[in-house]
Tab-separated table of C-alpha atoms in Angstrom:
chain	number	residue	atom	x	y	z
A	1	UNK	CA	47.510	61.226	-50.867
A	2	UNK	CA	43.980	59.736	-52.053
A	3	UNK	CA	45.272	57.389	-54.572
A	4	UNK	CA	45.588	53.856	-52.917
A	5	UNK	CA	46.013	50.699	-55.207
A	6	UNK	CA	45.322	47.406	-53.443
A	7	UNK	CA	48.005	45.442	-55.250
A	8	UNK	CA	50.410	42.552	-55.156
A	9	UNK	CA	53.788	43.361	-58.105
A	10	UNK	CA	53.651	39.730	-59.513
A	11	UNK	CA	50.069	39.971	-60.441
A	12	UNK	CA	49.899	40.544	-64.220
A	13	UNK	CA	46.458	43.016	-64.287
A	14	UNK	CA	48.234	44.916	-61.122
A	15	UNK	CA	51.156	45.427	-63.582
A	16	UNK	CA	49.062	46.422	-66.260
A	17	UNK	CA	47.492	49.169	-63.838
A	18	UNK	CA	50.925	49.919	-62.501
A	19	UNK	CA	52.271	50.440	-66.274
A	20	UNK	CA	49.660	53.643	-66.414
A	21	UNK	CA	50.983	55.096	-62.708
A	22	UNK	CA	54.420	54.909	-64.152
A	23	UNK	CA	53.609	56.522	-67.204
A	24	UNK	CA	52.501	59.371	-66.090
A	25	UNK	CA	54.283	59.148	-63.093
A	26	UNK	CA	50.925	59.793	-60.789
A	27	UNK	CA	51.298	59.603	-56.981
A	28	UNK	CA	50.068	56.666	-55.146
A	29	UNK	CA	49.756	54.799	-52.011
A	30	UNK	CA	50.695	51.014	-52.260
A	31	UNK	CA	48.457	48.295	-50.353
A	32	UNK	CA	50.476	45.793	-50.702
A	33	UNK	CA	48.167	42.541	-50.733
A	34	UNK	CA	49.721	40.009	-48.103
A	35	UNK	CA	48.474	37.020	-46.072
A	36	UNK	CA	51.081	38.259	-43.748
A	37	UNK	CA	49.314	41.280	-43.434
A	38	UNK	CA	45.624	40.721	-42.384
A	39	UNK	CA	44.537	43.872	-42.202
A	40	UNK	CA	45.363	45.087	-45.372
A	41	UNK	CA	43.590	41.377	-46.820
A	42	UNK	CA	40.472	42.812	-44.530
A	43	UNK	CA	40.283	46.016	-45.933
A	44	UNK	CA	40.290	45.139	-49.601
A	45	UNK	CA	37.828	42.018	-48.711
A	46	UNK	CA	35.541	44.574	-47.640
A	47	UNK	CA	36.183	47.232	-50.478
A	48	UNK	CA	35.256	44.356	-53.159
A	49	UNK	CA	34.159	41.396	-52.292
A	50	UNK	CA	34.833	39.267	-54.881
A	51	UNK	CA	38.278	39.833	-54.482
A	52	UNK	CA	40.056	40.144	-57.644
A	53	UNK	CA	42.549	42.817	-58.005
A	54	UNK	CA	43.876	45.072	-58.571
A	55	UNK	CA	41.252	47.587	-56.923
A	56	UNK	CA	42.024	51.188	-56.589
A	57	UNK	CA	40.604	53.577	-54.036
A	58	UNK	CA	40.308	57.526	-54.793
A	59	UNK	CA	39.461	59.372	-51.321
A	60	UNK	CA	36.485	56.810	-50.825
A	61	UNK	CA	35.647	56.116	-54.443
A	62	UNK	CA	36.369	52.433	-55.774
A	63	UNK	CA	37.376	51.170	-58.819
A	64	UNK	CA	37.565	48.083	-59.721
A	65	UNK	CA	39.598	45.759	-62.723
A	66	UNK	CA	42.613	47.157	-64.205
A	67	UNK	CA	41.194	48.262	-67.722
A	68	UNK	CA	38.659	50.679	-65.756
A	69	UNK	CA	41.304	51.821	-63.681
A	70	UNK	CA	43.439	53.113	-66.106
A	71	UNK	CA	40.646	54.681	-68.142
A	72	UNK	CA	39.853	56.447	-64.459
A	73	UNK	CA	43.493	57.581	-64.210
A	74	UNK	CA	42.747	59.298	-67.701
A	75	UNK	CA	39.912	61.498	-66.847
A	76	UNK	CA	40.427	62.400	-63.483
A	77	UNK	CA	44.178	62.148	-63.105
A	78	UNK	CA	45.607	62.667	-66.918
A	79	UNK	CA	49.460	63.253	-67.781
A	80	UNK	CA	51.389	63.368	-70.588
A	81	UNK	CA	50.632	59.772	-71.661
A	82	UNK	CA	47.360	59.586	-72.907
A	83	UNK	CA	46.891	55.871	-72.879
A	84	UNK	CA	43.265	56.257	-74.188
A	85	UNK	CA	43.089	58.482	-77.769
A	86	UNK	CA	40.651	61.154	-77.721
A	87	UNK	CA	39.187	60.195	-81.134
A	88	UNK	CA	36.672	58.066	-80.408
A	89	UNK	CA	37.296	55.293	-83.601
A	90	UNK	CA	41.194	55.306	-82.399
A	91	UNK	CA	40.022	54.636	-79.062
A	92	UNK	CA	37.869	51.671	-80.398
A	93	UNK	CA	40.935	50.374	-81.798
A	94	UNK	CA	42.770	50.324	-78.722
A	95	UNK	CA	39.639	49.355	-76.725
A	96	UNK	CA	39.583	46.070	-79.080
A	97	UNK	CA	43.452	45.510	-78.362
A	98	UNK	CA	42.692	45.732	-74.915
A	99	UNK	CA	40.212	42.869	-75.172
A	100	UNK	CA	42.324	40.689	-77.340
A	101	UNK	CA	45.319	40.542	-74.808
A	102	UNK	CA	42.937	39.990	-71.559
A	103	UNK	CA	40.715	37.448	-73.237
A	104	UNK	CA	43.091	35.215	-75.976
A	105	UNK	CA	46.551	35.588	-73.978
A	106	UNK	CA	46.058	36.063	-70.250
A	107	UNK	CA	43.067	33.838	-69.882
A	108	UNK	CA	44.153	30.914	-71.669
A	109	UNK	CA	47.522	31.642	-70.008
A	110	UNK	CA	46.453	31.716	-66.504
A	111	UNK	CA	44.112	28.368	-67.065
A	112	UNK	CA	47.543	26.890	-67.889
A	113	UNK	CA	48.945	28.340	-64.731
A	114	UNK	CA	46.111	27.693	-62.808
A	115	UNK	CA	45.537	23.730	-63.884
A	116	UNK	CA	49.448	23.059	-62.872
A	117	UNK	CA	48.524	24.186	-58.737
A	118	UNK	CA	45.713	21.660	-58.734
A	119	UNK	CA	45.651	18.314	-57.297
A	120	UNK	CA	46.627	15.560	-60.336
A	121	UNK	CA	43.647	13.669	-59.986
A	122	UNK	CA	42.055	16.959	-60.661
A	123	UNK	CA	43.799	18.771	-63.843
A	124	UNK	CA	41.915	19.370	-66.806
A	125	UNK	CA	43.776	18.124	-69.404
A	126	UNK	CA	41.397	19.052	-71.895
A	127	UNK	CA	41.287	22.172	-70.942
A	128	UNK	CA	44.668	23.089	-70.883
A	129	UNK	CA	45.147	21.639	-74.444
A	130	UNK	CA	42.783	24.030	-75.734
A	131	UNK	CA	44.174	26.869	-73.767
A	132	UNK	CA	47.628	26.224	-75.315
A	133	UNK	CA	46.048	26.083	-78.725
A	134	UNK	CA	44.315	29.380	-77.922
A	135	UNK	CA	47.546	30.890	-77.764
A	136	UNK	CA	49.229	29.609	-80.619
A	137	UNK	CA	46.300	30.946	-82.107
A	138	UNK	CA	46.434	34.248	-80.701
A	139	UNK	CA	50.399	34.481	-81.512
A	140	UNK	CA	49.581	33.817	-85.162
A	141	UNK	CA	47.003	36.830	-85.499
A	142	UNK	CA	48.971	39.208	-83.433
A	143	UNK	CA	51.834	38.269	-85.872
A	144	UNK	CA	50.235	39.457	-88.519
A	145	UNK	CA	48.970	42.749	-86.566
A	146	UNK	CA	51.970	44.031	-85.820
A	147	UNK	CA	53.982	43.861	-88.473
A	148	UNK	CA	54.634	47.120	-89.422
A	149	UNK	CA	53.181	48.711	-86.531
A	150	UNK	CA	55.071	49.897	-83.159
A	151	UNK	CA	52.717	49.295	-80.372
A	152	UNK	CA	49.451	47.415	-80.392
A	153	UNK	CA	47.052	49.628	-82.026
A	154	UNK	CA	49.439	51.756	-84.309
A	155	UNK	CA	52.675	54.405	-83.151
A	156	UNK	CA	51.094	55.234	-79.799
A	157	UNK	CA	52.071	53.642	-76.565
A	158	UNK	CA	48.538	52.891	-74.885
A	159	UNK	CA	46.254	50.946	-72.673
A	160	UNK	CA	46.311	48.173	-74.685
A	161	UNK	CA	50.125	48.262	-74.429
A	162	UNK	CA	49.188	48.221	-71.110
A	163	UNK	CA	47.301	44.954	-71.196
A	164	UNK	CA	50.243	43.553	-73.721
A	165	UNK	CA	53.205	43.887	-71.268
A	166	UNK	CA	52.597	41.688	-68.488
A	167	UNK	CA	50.030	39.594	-70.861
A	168	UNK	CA	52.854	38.305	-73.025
A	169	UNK	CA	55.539	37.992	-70.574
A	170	UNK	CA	53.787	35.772	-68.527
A	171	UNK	CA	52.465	34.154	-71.933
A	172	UNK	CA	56.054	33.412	-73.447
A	173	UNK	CA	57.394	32.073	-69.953
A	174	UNK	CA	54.040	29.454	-69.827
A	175	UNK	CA	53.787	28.311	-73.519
A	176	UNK	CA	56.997	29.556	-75.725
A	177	UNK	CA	55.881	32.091	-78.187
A	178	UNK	CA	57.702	30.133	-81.510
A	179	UNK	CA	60.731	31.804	-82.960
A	180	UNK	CA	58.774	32.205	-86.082
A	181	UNK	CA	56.742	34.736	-84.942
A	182	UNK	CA	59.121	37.358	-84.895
A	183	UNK	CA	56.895	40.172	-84.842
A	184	UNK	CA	55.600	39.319	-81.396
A	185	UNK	CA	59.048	38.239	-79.773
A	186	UNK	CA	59.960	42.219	-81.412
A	187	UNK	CA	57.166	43.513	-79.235
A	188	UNK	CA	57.625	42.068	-76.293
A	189	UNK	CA	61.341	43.021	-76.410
A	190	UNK	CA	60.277	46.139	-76.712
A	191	UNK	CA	57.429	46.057	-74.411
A	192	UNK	CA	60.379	45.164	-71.804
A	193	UNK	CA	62.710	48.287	-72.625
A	194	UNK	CA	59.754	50.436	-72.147
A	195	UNK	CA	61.009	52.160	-68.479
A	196	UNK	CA	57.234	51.871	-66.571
A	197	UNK	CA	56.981	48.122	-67.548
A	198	UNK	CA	60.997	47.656	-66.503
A	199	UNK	CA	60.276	48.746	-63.153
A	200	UNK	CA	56.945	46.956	-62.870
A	201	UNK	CA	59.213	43.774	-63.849
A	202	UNK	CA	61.943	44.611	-61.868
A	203	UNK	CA	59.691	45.114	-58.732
A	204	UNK	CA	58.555	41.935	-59.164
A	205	UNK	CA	62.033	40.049	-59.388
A	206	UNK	CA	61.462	38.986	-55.469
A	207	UNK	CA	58.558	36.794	-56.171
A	208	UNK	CA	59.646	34.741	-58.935
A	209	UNK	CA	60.258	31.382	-57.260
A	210	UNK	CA	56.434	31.779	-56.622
A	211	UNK	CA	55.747	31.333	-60.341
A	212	UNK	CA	54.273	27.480	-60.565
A	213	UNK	CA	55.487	26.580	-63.400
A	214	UNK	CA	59.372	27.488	-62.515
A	215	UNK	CA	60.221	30.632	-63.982
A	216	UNK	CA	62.958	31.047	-66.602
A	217	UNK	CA	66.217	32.739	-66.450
A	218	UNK	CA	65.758	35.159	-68.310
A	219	UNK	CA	64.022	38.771	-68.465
């Protein structure tokens, strides 16, 4: 097998890459990322330095940040799901998707996430104030942009679907997503029915009680 993903399931970009194996259902090798397991930690330390993940590996060749990765899958391992369209403008559009869910929904999420693990003397409340705000920002647009669509750049499932899933999941458990924006609550439900993002979700069902903020009971 030369696939190997260096991965942990609660990580929201390692879903997002896992949401493209599923979909296509493409053979791979999981390296599961563990403190327990040092050698595994060693390997991908030495693979990419910086340490971010997820980070896949193709029979010596790596790839690194989960937008890339699934963009990889496409050309060198595609399937019946093209996440990425071949028309060049509709790829733009999903491109720009992409970018909107990474940048206004997991990063303001994550400094929310992030703030609540440090010390209290050291939390930027500031900071987290305008994260929040970022994302009641961000709901209100992508309110608008999907009414009337399916998915997040028209009727096609896609890589920024990808970046969607585990974006607002982990979005709506940190700072609600308000019951008036019912086009985005409609997505994510449906973002959750979709079978490769289930079992990316369900896979991670071991490692809620790690989620700082106290998970909720629910999805």
């Amino acid at each position: 097998m030369s696939l190997e993903l260096y991965a942990h399931p609660f990580s929201s970009y390692c879903q997002k890459a896992l949401i493209a194996l599923y979909e296509n259902g493409t053979p791979f090798e999981f390296r599961m990322l563990a403190h327990d397991n040092p050698q595994i930690m060693a390997e991908f330390a030495e693979l990419w330095p910086i340490k971010r993940f997820p980070v896949l590996v193709d029979s010596g060749r790596t790839v690194m940040e989960a937008s890339i990765i699934i963009e990889y899958l496409g050309l060198h391992y595609p399937g019946p799901v093209a996440l990425l369209p071949a028309d060049a403008r509709a790829a733009l559009e999903v491109r720009g998707m992409d970018r909107f869910f990474d940048n206004y929904i997991s990063t303001p999420q994550q400094k929310v996430v992030f703030d609540s693990l440090r010390p209290e003397a050291e939390r930027d409340k500031r900071g987290v104030a305008e994260a929040r705000a970022m994302l009641d920002t961000a709901y209100a647009w992508l309110d608008k942009t999907m009414a009337g669509r399916q998915w997040a750049a028209g009727g096609t499932f896609s890589l920024a679907d990808c970046a969607a899933a585990p974006a607002l999941f982990y979005a709506d458990w940190t700072h609600p997503i308000d019951a008036r924006f019912t086009h985005v609550r409609a997505y994510r439900e449906r973002l959750l029915a979709r079978p490769s993002f289930a079992r990316a979700v369900d896979e991670a069902r071991p490692y809620r009680p790690l989620f700082p903020l106290g998970a909720p009971d629910r999805d």
